[in-house]
Tab-separated table of C-alpha atoms and ligand atoms in Angstrom:
chain	number	residue	atom	x	y	z
J	7	MET	CA	-1.684	-20.016	-1.630
J	8	SER	CA	-1.385	-19.450	-5.366
J	9	GLU	CA	1.891	-19.770	-7.188
J	10	THR	CA	0.513	-18.022	-10.271
J	11	THR	CA	2.772	-15.205	-11.361
J	12	GLU	CA	1.627	-11.731	-12.297
J	13	THR	CA	2.599	-12.295	-15.919
J	14	GLU	CA	0.046	-15.102	-16.255
J	15	HIS	CA	-2.850	-12.671	-16.422
J	16	ALA	CA	-2.853	-9.534	-18.472
J	17	VAL	CA	-3.743	-6.568	-16.300
J	18	ARG	CA	-6.473	-4.437	-17.861
J	19	THR	CA	-5.714	-0.739	-17.683
J	20	ALA	CA	-8.157	2.020	-16.788
J	21	LYS	CA	-8.383	2.952	-20.454
J	22	ASP	CA	-9.297	-0.639	-21.450
J	23	ILE	CA	-12.175	-0.663	-19.001
J	24	LEU	CA	-13.529	2.868	-18.985
J	25	GLY	CA	-12.598	3.962	-22.489
J	26	PRO	CA	-10.137	6.699	-23.511
J	27	ASP	CA	-12.426	9.564	-22.485
J	28	LYS	CA	-12.805	8.437	-18.905
J	29	ASP	CA	-9.301	8.249	-17.553
J	30	PRO	CA	-9.527	8.088	-13.755
J	31	HIS	CA	-5.943	9.237	-13.324
J	32	LEU	CA	-6.701	12.902	-12.832
J	33	ASP	CA	-4.724	14.933	-10.408
J	34	GLU	CA	-1.051	14.724	-9.515
J	35	ASP	CA	-1.042	16.628	-6.259
J	36	ASN	CA	-4.386	16.854	-4.472
J	37	PRO	CA	-4.532	13.781	-2.196
J	38	PHE	CA	-8.328	13.826	-1.990
J	39	GLU	CA	-8.665	13.900	-5.781
J	40	ALA	CA	-6.018	11.152	-6.066
J	41	MET	CA	-7.915	8.953	-3.608
J	42	MET	CA	-11.244	9.678	-5.309
J	43	ALA	CA	-9.800	8.835	-8.736
J	44	ARG	CA	-8.972	5.311	-7.532
J	45	PHE	CA	-12.273	5.053	-5.635
J	46	ASP	CA	-14.334	6.028	-8.713
J	47	TYR	CA	-12.451	3.570	-10.883
J	48	ALA	CA	-12.912	0.674	-8.447
J	49	ALA	CA	-16.575	1.599	-7.840
J	50	GLU	CA	-17.234	1.573	-11.572
J	51	LEU	CA	-15.652	-1.871	-11.948
J	52	LEU	CA	-17.780	-3.142	-9.061
J	53	GLU	CA	-20.893	-1.593	-10.613
J	54	LEU	CA	-21.529	-0.150	-7.170
J	55	ASP	CA	-25.099	0.829	-6.366
J	56	PRO	CA	-25.380	4.615	-7.050
J	57	GLY	CA	-26.840	5.269	-3.583
J	58	ILE	CA	-24.015	3.533	-1.737
J	59	TYR	CA	-21.564	5.234	-4.084
J	60	GLN	CA	-22.860	8.619	-2.940
J	61	VAL	CA	-22.704	7.615	0.747
J	62	LEU	CA	-19.092	6.406	0.474
J	63	ARG	CA	-17.934	9.461	-1.475
J	64	GLN	CA	-18.751	11.778	1.453
J	65	PRO	CA	-17.155	11.789	4.895
J	66	GLU	CA	-19.711	11.303	7.690
J	67	LYS	CA	-18.319	14.207	9.721
J	68	GLN	CA	-15.832	17.019	9.114
J	69	ILE	CA	-14.980	19.048	12.190
J	70	ILE	CA	-12.833	22.184	12.334
J	71	VAL	CA	-11.855	23.389	15.789
J	72	SER	CA	-9.881	26.343	16.947
J	73	VAL	CA	-7.187	25.464	19.444
J	74	PRO	CA	-6.149	28.482	21.524
J	75	ILE	CA	-3.137	28.010	23.794
J	76	GLN	CA	-0.907	30.165	25.885
J	77	ARG	CA	2.632	30.235	24.518
J	78	ASP	CA	5.555	29.949	26.912
J	79	ASN	CA	6.211	33.700	26.450
J	80	GLY	CA	2.747	34.476	27.863
J	81	GLY	CA	1.144	35.359	24.493
J	82	LEU	CA	-1.940	33.606	23.184
J	83	GLU	CA	-1.984	31.801	19.844
J	84	VAL	CA	-4.878	30.102	18.072
J	85	PHE	CA	-4.163	26.995	15.990
J	86	THR	CA	-6.582	25.198	13.654
J	87	GLY	CA	-7.418	21.537	14.164
J	88	TYR	CA	-9.364	19.095	12.013
J	89	ARG	CA	-10.960	15.725	12.579
J	90	VAL	CA	-12.731	13.919	9.758
J	91	VAL	CA	-14.679	10.708	10.237
J	92	HIS	CA	-15.117	9.163	6.826
J	93	ASN	CA	-17.188	6.062	7.581
J	94	THR	CA	-18.233	4.092	10.661
J	95	ALA	CA	-20.425	1.391	9.096
J	96	ARG	CA	-18.000	-1.404	10.089
J	97	GLY	CA	-17.061	0.019	13.504
J	98	PRO	CA	-15.597	3.078	15.235
J	99	GLY	CA	-13.590	5.585	13.232
J	100	LYS	CA	-9.866	4.862	13.414
J	101	GLY	CA	-6.989	7.017	12.293
J	102	GLY	CA	-3.985	9.053	13.286
J	103	ILE	CA	-3.464	12.670	14.242
J	104	ARG	CA	-0.708	14.662	12.571
J	105	PHE	CA	0.869	17.932	13.675
J	106	ASP	CA	2.193	19.629	10.576
J	107	LEU	CA	2.132	22.979	8.806
J	108	ARG	CA	0.975	21.282	5.587
J	109	VAL	CA	-2.227	19.848	7.127
J	110	THR	CA	-5.311	20.824	5.103
J	111	LEU	CA	-8.928	19.719	5.252
J	112	ASP	CA	-8.560	18.039	1.843
J	113	GLU	CA	-5.559	16.063	3.034
J	114	VAL	CA	-7.344	14.978	6.231
J	115	LYS	CA	-10.419	13.942	4.192
J	116	ALA	CA	-8.265	11.800	1.893
J	117	LEU	CA	-6.407	10.219	4.796
J	118	ALA	CA	-9.701	9.487	6.624
J	119	ALA	CA	-11.121	7.698	3.574
J	120	TRP	CA	-7.856	5.769	3.139
J	121	MET	CA	-8.315	4.545	6.716
J	122	THR	CA	-11.791	3.220	5.880
J	123	TRP	CA	-10.359	1.255	2.941
J	124	LYS	CA	-7.275	0.135	4.883
J	125	CYS	CA	-9.279	-1.262	7.804
J	126	ALA	CA	-11.581	-3.048	5.359
J	127	VAL	CA	-8.660	-4.538	3.370
J	128	VAL	CA	-7.249	-6.167	6.502
J	129	ASN	CA	-10.805	-6.939	7.639
J	130	ILE	CA	-10.694	-5.368	11.090
J	131	PRO	CA	-13.913	-3.954	12.599
J	132	PHE	CA	-13.086	-0.269	12.278
J	133	GLY	CA	-14.119	2.572	10.004
J	134	GLY	CA	-11.882	5.424	8.917
J	135	ALA	CA	-10.988	8.774	10.479
J	136	LYS	CA	-8.058	11.181	10.568
J	137	GLY	CA	-7.106	14.390	12.323
J	138	GLY	CA	-4.518	17.095	12.320
J	139	VAL	CA	-3.455	20.392	13.794
J	140	VAL	CA	-1.818	23.011	11.570
J	141	CYS	CA	1.394	23.775	13.441
J	142	ASP	CA	5.145	23.469	13.176
J	143	PRO	CA	6.171	21.227	16.093
J	144	THR	CA	9.831	22.186	15.667
J	145	THR	CA	8.960	25.707	16.872
J	146	LEU	CA	6.950	24.519	19.903
J	147	SER	CA	8.201	23.522	23.330
J	148	ILE	CA	7.101	20.224	24.880
J	149	SER	CA	4.689	22.035	27.188
J	150	GLU	CA	3.208	24.006	24.263
J	151	LEU	CA	2.715	20.722	22.373
J	152	GLU	CA	1.020	19.283	25.442
J	153	ARG	CA	-1.347	22.277	25.679
J	154	ILE	CA	-2.231	21.985	21.972
J	155	THR	CA	-2.886	18.253	22.357
J	156	ARG	CA	-5.057	18.635	25.450
J	157	ARG	CA	-7.082	21.564	24.079
J	158	TYR	CA	-7.610	19.763	20.731
J	159	THR	CA	-8.730	16.610	22.608
J	160	ALA	CA	-11.124	18.599	24.805
J	161	ALA	CA	-12.613	20.279	21.709
J	162	LEU	CA	-13.278	16.836	20.204
J	163	PHE	CA	-14.444	15.219	23.438
J	164	ASP	CA	-17.972	14.442	22.181
J	165	LEU	CA	-16.620	12.760	19.071
J	166	LEU	CA	-13.823	10.630	20.530
J	167	GLY	CA	-14.327	7.359	22.389
J	168	PRO	CA	-13.516	3.623	22.219
J	169	GLU	CA	-16.879	3.000	20.534
J	170	SER	CA	-16.875	6.031	18.236
J	171	ASP	CA	-13.499	7.428	17.141
J	172	ILE	CA	-10.057	6.227	18.202
J	173	PRO	CA	-6.977	8.330	17.316
J	174	ALA	CA	-3.412	7.049	16.888
J	175	PRO	CA	0.009	8.579	16.137
J	176	ASP	CA	0.843	9.952	12.710
J	177	VAL	CA	3.323	12.482	11.331
J	178	ASN	CA	4.983	14.345	14.253
J	179	THR	CA	2.856	12.719	16.949
J	180	ASN	CA	4.006	9.834	19.099
J	181	GLU	CA	3.411	7.727	22.223
J	182	ARG	CA	3.740	10.751	24.485
J	183	VAL	CA	1.048	12.669	22.564
J	184	MET	CA	-1.232	9.610	22.778
J	185	ALA	CA	-0.682	9.484	26.554
J	186	TRP	CA	-1.815	13.154	26.820
J	187	ILE	CA	-4.924	12.415	24.733
J	188	MET	CA	-5.763	9.395	26.888
J	189	ASP	CA	-5.259	11.391	30.077
J	190	THR	CA	-7.318	14.407	28.906
J	191	TYR	CA	-10.186	12.201	27.738
J	192	SER	CA	-10.059	10.193	30.995
J	193	MET	CA	-10.121	13.370	33.124
J	194	HIS	CA	-13.297	14.524	31.347
J	195	LYS	CA	-14.830	11.051	31.701
J	196	ARG	CA	-13.844	10.859	35.387
J	197	HIS	CA	-12.341	7.406	34.919
J	198	THR	CA	-9.424	5.919	32.996
J	199	VAL	CA	-10.264	5.003	29.416
J	200	THR	CA	-7.222	3.374	27.838
J	201	ALA	CA	-9.003	2.225	24.656
J	202	VAL	CA	-9.704	5.785	23.447
J	203	VAL	CA	-6.333	5.929	21.644
J	204	THR	CA	-3.808	3.415	20.338
J	205	GLY	CA	-0.065	3.726	19.958
J	206	LYS	CA	0.232	4.481	23.693
J	207	PRO	CA	3.238	3.616	25.844
J	208	VAL	CA	3.078	-0.070	26.889
J	209	GLU	CA	2.864	1.034	30.544
J	210	LEU	CA	-0.456	2.794	29.780
J	211	GLY	CA	-2.106	-0.054	27.901
J	212	GLY	CA	-0.127	0.097	24.653
J	213	SER	CA	0.517	-3.120	22.752
J	214	ARG	CA	3.834	-4.855	22.515
J	215	GLY	CA	4.998	-4.808	18.892
J	216	ARG	CA	2.988	-1.667	17.961
J	217	ARG	CA	6.065	0.486	17.351
J	218	GLU	CA	7.464	-1.918	14.731
J	219	ALA	CA	4.083	-2.998	13.349
J	220	THR	CA	3.912	-0.872	10.184
J	221	GLY	CA	7.455	-1.736	9.080
J	222	ARG	CA	6.811	-5.372	9.952
J	223	GLY	CA	3.653	-5.357	7.826
J	224	CYS	CA	5.715	-3.962	4.899
J	225	MET	CA	8.234	-6.773	5.342
J	226	ILE	CA	5.527	-9.480	5.428
J	227	ALA	CA	3.774	-8.071	2.340
J	228	THR	CA	7.079	-7.781	0.445
J	229	LYS	CA	7.914	-11.412	1.236
J	230	GLU	CA	4.497	-12.500	-0.074
J	231	ALA	CA	5.041	-10.475	-3.261
J	232	LEU	CA	8.494	-12.012	-3.818
J	233	LYS	CA	7.016	-15.479	-3.343
J	234	HIS	CA	4.187	-14.670	-5.744
J	235	LEU	CA	6.618	-13.431	-8.407
J	236	GLY	CA	8.953	-16.402	-7.887
J	237	LEU	CA	11.834	-14.212	-6.661
J	238	PRO	CA	14.241	-15.240	-3.896
J	239	LEU	CA	14.770	-13.459	-0.595
J	240	ARG	CA	18.520	-13.852	-0.427
J	241	GLY	CA	20.419	-11.248	-2.396
J	242	THR	CA	17.296	-9.360	-3.449
J	243	LYS	CA	18.229	-5.678	-3.499
J	244	VAL	CA	16.157	-3.047	-1.688
J	245	ALA	CA	16.093	0.771	-1.591
J	246	VAL	CA	14.115	2.548	1.127
J	247	GLN	CA	13.038	6.204	1.032
J	248	GLY	CA	12.477	7.543	4.568
J	249	PHE	CA	14.330	6.240	7.591
J	250	GLY	CA	11.823	6.880	10.367
J	251	ASN	CA	9.465	4.520	12.154
J	252	VAL	CA	8.259	2.752	8.998
J	253	GLY	CA	11.324	2.921	6.727
J	254	ALA	CA	13.997	2.025	9.275
J	255	THR	CA	11.954	-0.871	10.711
J	256	ALA	CA	11.123	-2.220	7.245
J	257	ALA	CA	14.817	-1.979	6.261
J	258	LEU	CA	15.963	-3.773	9.429
J	259	LEU	CA	13.414	-6.577	9.096
J	260	LEU	CA	13.954	-7.063	5.337
J	261	LYS	CA	17.669	-7.343	6.008
J	262	GLN	CA	17.000	-9.923	8.726
J	263	GLU	CA	15.053	-11.927	6.120
J	264	GLY	CA	18.153	-12.089	3.884
J	265	LEU	CA	17.507	-9.185	1.505
J	266	THR	CA	20.292	-6.682	0.812
J	267	VAL	CA	19.448	-3.064	1.600
J	268	VAL	CA	21.608	-1.055	-0.808
J	269	ALA	CA	20.188	2.453	-0.357
J	270	VAL	CA	18.324	4.438	2.277
J	271	SER	CA	17.388	8.099	2.573
J	272	ASP	CA	15.918	10.607	4.962
J	273	VAL	CA	15.076	14.281	4.683
J	274	SER	CA	18.828	15.127	4.784
J	275	GLY	CA	19.791	12.963	1.770
J	276	ALA	CA	20.388	9.454	0.449
J	277	VAL	CA	23.251	6.955	0.807
J	278	TYR	CA	24.099	3.979	-1.402
J	279	ASN	CA	26.348	0.947	-1.141
J	280	PRO	CA	25.917	-1.719	-3.851
J	281	ASN	CA	27.278	-4.357	-1.447
J	282	GLY	CA	24.719	-3.552	1.225
J	283	ILE	CA	24.312	-0.966	3.942
J	284	SER	CA	24.602	-1.777	7.611
J	285	VAL	CA	21.040	-0.813	8.533
J	286	GLU	CA	21.827	-1.183	12.240
J	287	GLY	CA	24.815	1.144	11.748
J	288	ALA	CA	22.585	3.737	10.033
J	289	VAL	CA	20.062	3.541	12.896
J	290	ASP	CA	22.875	4.119	15.426
J	291	TRP	CA	24.230	7.001	13.309
J	292	ILE	CA	20.836	8.730	13.290
J	293	ARG	CA	20.415	8.175	17.020
J	294	GLU	CA	23.640	10.105	17.545
J	295	GLN	CA	23.635	12.590	14.657
J	296	ARG	CA	19.862	13.011	14.144
J	297	TYR	CA	20.155	12.865	10.328
J	298	LEU	CA	21.517	10.323	7.858
J	299	SER	CA	23.751	12.730	5.961
J	300	GLY	CA	27.432	12.047	6.554
J	301	TYR	CA	26.833	8.357	7.245
J	302	PRO	CA	30.133	6.563	6.532
J	303	ASN	CA	30.627	3.297	4.583
J	304	ALA	CA	28.203	4.366	1.871
J	305	GLU	CA	28.282	6.849	-0.967
J	306	ALA	CA	26.110	9.970	-0.732
J	307	ILE	CA	23.805	10.181	-3.751
J	308	PRO	CA	21.170	12.741	-4.773
J	309	SER	CA	17.864	11.851	-3.098
J	310	ASP	CA	16.040	11.485	-6.445
J	311	GLU	CA	18.554	8.868	-7.599
J	312	LEU	CA	17.324	6.401	-4.973
J	313	PHE	CA	14.231	5.811	-7.108
J	314	THR	CA	16.131	4.917	-10.250
J	315	LEU	CA	18.707	2.531	-8.762
J	316	ASP	CA	19.041	-1.011	-10.061
J	317	VAL	CA	17.116	-2.679	-7.218
J	318	ASP	CA	14.414	-5.337	-6.998
J	319	VAL	CA	12.303	-3.748	-4.275
J	320	LEU	CA	11.609	-0.058	-3.668
J	321	VAL	CA	10.009	0.995	-0.379
J	322	PRO	CA	8.778	4.615	-0.388
J	323	ALA	CA	8.252	5.206	3.347
J	324	ALA	CA	8.479	8.966	3.742
J	325	VAL	CA	6.030	11.350	2.127
J	326	GLU	CA	3.053	11.631	-0.217
J	327	ASN	CA	3.585	12.102	-3.966
J	328	ALA	CA	7.140	10.700	-4.072
J	329	ILE	CA	6.489	8.722	-7.272
J	330	THR	CA	4.976	10.920	-9.971
J	331	ARG	CA	4.658	11.078	-13.747
J	332	LYS	CA	8.131	12.655	-13.723
J	333	ASN	CA	10.112	9.782	-12.186
J	334	ALA	CA	7.861	6.695	-12.585
J	335	ASP	CA	9.276	5.752	-15.965
J	336	ASP	CA	12.833	5.600	-14.593
J	337	ILE	CA	12.035	3.159	-11.795
J	338	ARG	CA	13.763	-0.196	-12.281
J	339	ALA	CA	12.415	-2.089	-9.253
J	340	LYS	CA	10.148	-5.089	-9.834
J	341	ILE	CA	8.196	-4.501	-6.622
J	342	ILE	CA	7.142	-1.261	-4.930
J	343	CYS	CA	5.991	-1.651	-1.331
J	344	GLU	CA	4.195	1.557	-0.312
J	345	GLY	CA	5.175	2.095	3.326
J	346	ALA	CA	3.982	5.719	3.230
J	347	ASN	CA	0.405	6.823	2.693
J	348	GLY	CA	-0.149	8.023	-0.874
J	349	PRO	CA	3.480	7.895	-2.074
J	350	THR	CA	2.393	7.303	-5.686
J	351	THR	CA	0.297	9.844	-7.549
J	352	ALA	CA	-2.679	8.690	-9.579
J	353	GLY	CA	-0.794	9.886	-12.682
J	354	ALA	CA	2.132	7.556	-11.968
J	355	ASP	CA	-0.100	4.489	-11.536
J	356	ARG	CA	-0.562	4.023	-15.273
J	357	ILE	CA	3.192	4.250	-15.980
J	358	LEU	CA	4.038	1.674	-13.305
J	359	GLU	CA	1.281	-0.580	-14.623
J	360	ASP	CA	2.599	-0.323	-18.200
J	361	LYS	CA	6.079	-1.215	-16.962
J	362	GLY	CA	4.700	-4.321	-15.222
J	363	ILE	CA	5.867	-3.217	-11.765
J	364	PHE	CA	4.083	-5.073	-8.968
J	365	VAL	CA	2.827	-2.385	-6.571
J	366	ILE	CA	1.765	-3.373	-3.054
J	367	PRO	CA	-0.573	-0.444	-2.439
J	368	ASP	CA	-0.416	1.644	0.741
J	369	ILE	CA	-3.806	0.484	2.027
J	370	LEU	CA	-2.384	-3.046	2.115
J	371	ALA	CA	1.365	-2.476	2.569
J	372	ASN	CA	1.257	-0.183	5.592
J	373	ALA	CA	-1.824	-1.651	7.286
J	374	GLY	CA	0.346	-3.419	9.890
J	375	GLY	CA	0.149	-0.326	12.109
J	376	VAL	CA	-3.624	-0.184	12.259
J	377	THR	CA	-3.801	-3.966	12.597
J	378	VAL	CA	-1.734	-3.888	15.786
J	379	SER	CA	-3.705	-0.803	16.881
J	380	TYR	CA	-6.749	-3.046	16.648
J	381	PHE	CA	-4.914	-5.643	18.781
J	382	GLU	CA	-4.143	-2.864	21.282
J	383	TRP	CA	-7.815	-1.820	21.454
J	384	VAL	CA	-8.846	-5.466	21.960
J	385	GLN	CA	-6.271	-5.919	24.742
J	386	ASP	CA	-7.341	-2.664	26.461
J	387	ARG	CA	-10.983	-3.728	26.391
J	388	MET	CA	-10.136	-7.201	27.693
J	389	GLY	CA	-7.688	-5.844	30.247
J	390	TYR	CA	-5.469	-8.754	29.279
J	391	PHE	CA	-2.180	-8.206	27.464
J	392	TRP	CA	-0.448	-10.445	24.942
J	393	ASP	CA	3.247	-11.202	24.635
J	394	GLU	CA	5.119	-9.987	21.564
J	395	ASN	CA	5.118	-13.408	19.863
J	396	MET	CA	1.335	-13.475	19.933
J	397	VAL	CA	1.188	-9.991	18.343
J	398	VAL	CA	3.731	-10.927	15.642
J	399	ASP	CA	1.995	-14.241	14.849
J	400	ARG	CA	-1.410	-12.589	14.519
J	401	LEU	CA	0.001	-9.731	12.424
J	402	ASN	CA	1.586	-12.310	10.096
J	403	GLY	CA	-1.737	-14.082	9.718
J	404	VAL	CA	-3.779	-10.915	9.046
J	405	THR	CA	-1.262	-9.472	6.549
J	406	GLN	CA	-0.814	-12.711	4.593
J	407	GLN	CA	-4.578	-13.206	4.415
J	408	ALA	CA	-5.122	-9.618	3.219
J	409	PHE	CA	-2.365	-9.947	0.594
J	410	HIS	CA	-3.963	-13.069	-0.874
J	411	ASP	CA	-7.498	-11.638	-0.657
J	412	VAL	CA	-6.321	-8.648	-2.727
J	413	LEU	CA	-4.355	-10.861	-5.126
J	414	SER	CA	-7.367	-13.037	-5.818
J	415	VAL	CA	-9.510	-9.960	-6.636
J	416	ALA	CA	-6.693	-8.746	-8.929
J	417	LYS	CA	-6.726	-12.054	-10.790
J	418	ARG	CA	-10.506	-12.373	-10.933
J	419	HIS	CA	-10.966	-8.868	-12.398
J	420	SER	CA	-7.629	-8.618	-14.235
J	421	VAL	CA	-6.682	-5.402	-12.457
J	422	ASN	CA	-3.585	-4.254	-10.617
J	423	MET	CA	-3.151	-4.694	-6.862
J	424	ARG	CA	-4.143	-1.105	-6.033
J	425	ILE	CA	-7.469	-1.238	-7.802
J	426	ALA	CA	-8.033	-4.745	-6.415
J	427	ALA	CA	-7.433	-3.473	-2.862
J	428	TYR	CA	-9.950	-0.670	-3.401
J	429	MET	CA	-12.465	-3.092	-4.902
J	430	LEU	CA	-12.107	-5.500	-1.979
J	431	ALA	CA	-12.420	-2.693	0.578
J	432	ILE	CA	-15.333	-0.911	-1.087
J	433	GLU	CA	-17.226	-4.179	-1.476
J	434	ARG	CA	-16.696	-5.051	2.211
J	435	VAL	CA	-17.944	-1.618	3.347
J	436	ALA	CA	-20.823	-1.648	0.841
J	437	ALA	CA	-21.895	-5.112	2.023
J	438	VAL	CA	-22.276	-3.769	5.571
J	439	HIS	CA	-24.293	-0.781	4.321
J	440	ARG	CA	-26.608	-3.123	2.404
J	441	LEU	CA	-27.127	-5.337	5.484
J	442	ARG	CA	-27.714	-2.395	7.818
J	443	GLY	CA	-30.066	-0.579	5.459
J	444	LEU	CA	-30.781	3.124	5.769
J	445	TYR	CA	-32.042	4.665	9.000
J	446	ALA	CA	-34.447	7.438	8.136
X	515	NAD	P1	8.659	9.337	10.667
X	515	NAD	O1	8.475	10.788	10.961
X	515	NAD	O2	9.066	8.404	11.751
X	515	NAD	O3	9.731	9.160	9.482
X	515	NAD	C1	9.662	9.847	8.277
X	515	NAD	C2	11.011	9.696	7.589
X	515	NAD	O4	10.925	10.258	6.271
X	515	NAD	C3	12.151	10.441	8.281
X	515	NAD	O5	13.328	9.651	8.183
X	515	NAD	C4	12.317	11.708	7.449
X	515	NAD	O6	13.624	12.252	7.533
X	515	NAD	C5	12.027	11.129	6.085
X	515	NAD	N1	11.671	12.117	5.069
X	515	NAD	C6	10.845	13.173	5.174
X	515	NAD	N2	10.803	13.839	4.005
X	515	NAD	C7	11.611	13.172	3.153
X	515	NAD	C8	11.987	13.336	1.816
X	515	NAD	N3	11.517	14.361	1.103
X	515	NAD	N4	12.861	12.451	1.247
X	515	NAD	C9	13.340	11.426	1.963
X	515	NAD	N5	13.020	11.206	3.243
X	515	NAD	C10	12.172	12.070	3.825
X	515	NAD	O7	7.277	8.891	9.977
X	515	NAD	P2	6.716	7.414	9.825
X	515	NAD	O8	5.828	7.103	10.967
X	515	NAD	O9	7.829	6.477	9.466
X	515	NAD	O10	5.725	7.613	8.569
X	515	NAD	C11	6.209	7.620	7.231
X	515	NAD	C12	5.017	7.450	6.303
X	515	NAD	O11	4.346	6.236	6.640
X	515	NAD	C13	3.944	8.555	6.380
X	515	NAD	O12	3.360	8.682	5.086
X	515	NAD	C14	2.900	7.959	7.322
X	515	NAD	O13	1.603	8.508	7.114
X	515	NAD	C15	2.964	6.494	6.868
X	515	NAD	N6	2.438	5.547	7.847
X	515	NAD	C16	2.964	5.461	9.096
X	515	NAD	C17	2.453	4.535	9.991
X	515	NAD	C18	3.047	4.353	11.355
X	515	NAD	O14	2.580	3.444	12.078
X	515	NAD	N7	4.055	5.105	11.736
X	515	NAD	C19	1.372	3.720	9.614
X	515	NAD	C20	0.864	3.823	8.320
X	515	NAD	C21	1.417	4.739	7.444
């Protein structure tokens, strides 16, 4: 493990490498453009073969399905569902399904490609996929959600499978939705197929430790970054945006490691206490009150202020495009650990780089979830289940290895951690394409 600090090598910026006319930081809002901007930049640095470049730029499959269901009031409503498989060169497509009104094909394409890079960064034998249904789950009953899930699964039956495409939970989907997918697929197959989805309840073949895995991965990566930068654990101040599965778990685990969580936020607002927030207390408060707002023993602050607090570590774990050109310059943290997918726009990358902020990019920072999903798939296929210590030990090993693999690419090419993660991932996927050759 290297003790070299980030300041020992000057990080080359996009402009240094590509010249002033070829700035890859293009679009602030479109997630597909934002992903492609980083991909193009990393591909150029790798001098990627033009043929493989073209293959990796396109998703393998983009499927749009209509999902008609009967509403509880007897009426019929047709929803739109997407599933995109970006690349399966290294193994079956892997990626979550989200139920959200903001789902678009462009967003699903970006998220599917991110999954390809994420699985390659942590070196697990999966490709990338993603899916979504355009709906507002808050306006749907449980039985309506079940009908949407089952009809969407049936529409994708030919695509899904343990060897081809394996969904998982994402925004507004959970263990229960995964159980419905597993059951629907199994009914069509005429036998139980647990390995067709991950993130299932433990009773149905889910893995111990899956629920906490993404937040745990963030904690492990943050500890590695602190070690790399020569910063202590004890007393290091943290702010976390988003207090759901990823944010709350990361906050709890970072606190257990001796860091001081001074601010947290959710969709209802942010709270701050310079002496430290009782993360357990905030979790209990949300369990009872649903939202963070009104949480006692901390001062309510405007949500935007969380990003500009005097902290050492910032964990954006809520939504895309949280860190933009508008607020990047005001960030004072030394480390940003991207718990969410795509929390930093391509435009903000340059500003963070100029400020010398050490960014643990999403495709590394939040890969703990898909890593334990891989463990779940392995356990389902073996029919032999591990205890939680085994899961935690193996997750530690995979995350630490991935962190140092990315760091060594960053040093070798004098680039930041995000571009290094893309370079590592693209090279791993490209290597498989070269070995497999082209079937024609
Ligand atoms: P979640 O629904 O459990 O939690 C989301 C949290 O963000 C909630 O506390 C919500 O109130 C808060 N939030 C929403 N909008 C906000 C805003 N504008 N400002 C502040 N807080 C806001 O979701 P999650 O599973 O924790 O996922 C969070 C992010 O992490 C998403 O980008 C997701 O794609 C990514 N991610 C999740 C996993 C996983 O295993 N759950 C894995 C990889 C990446």
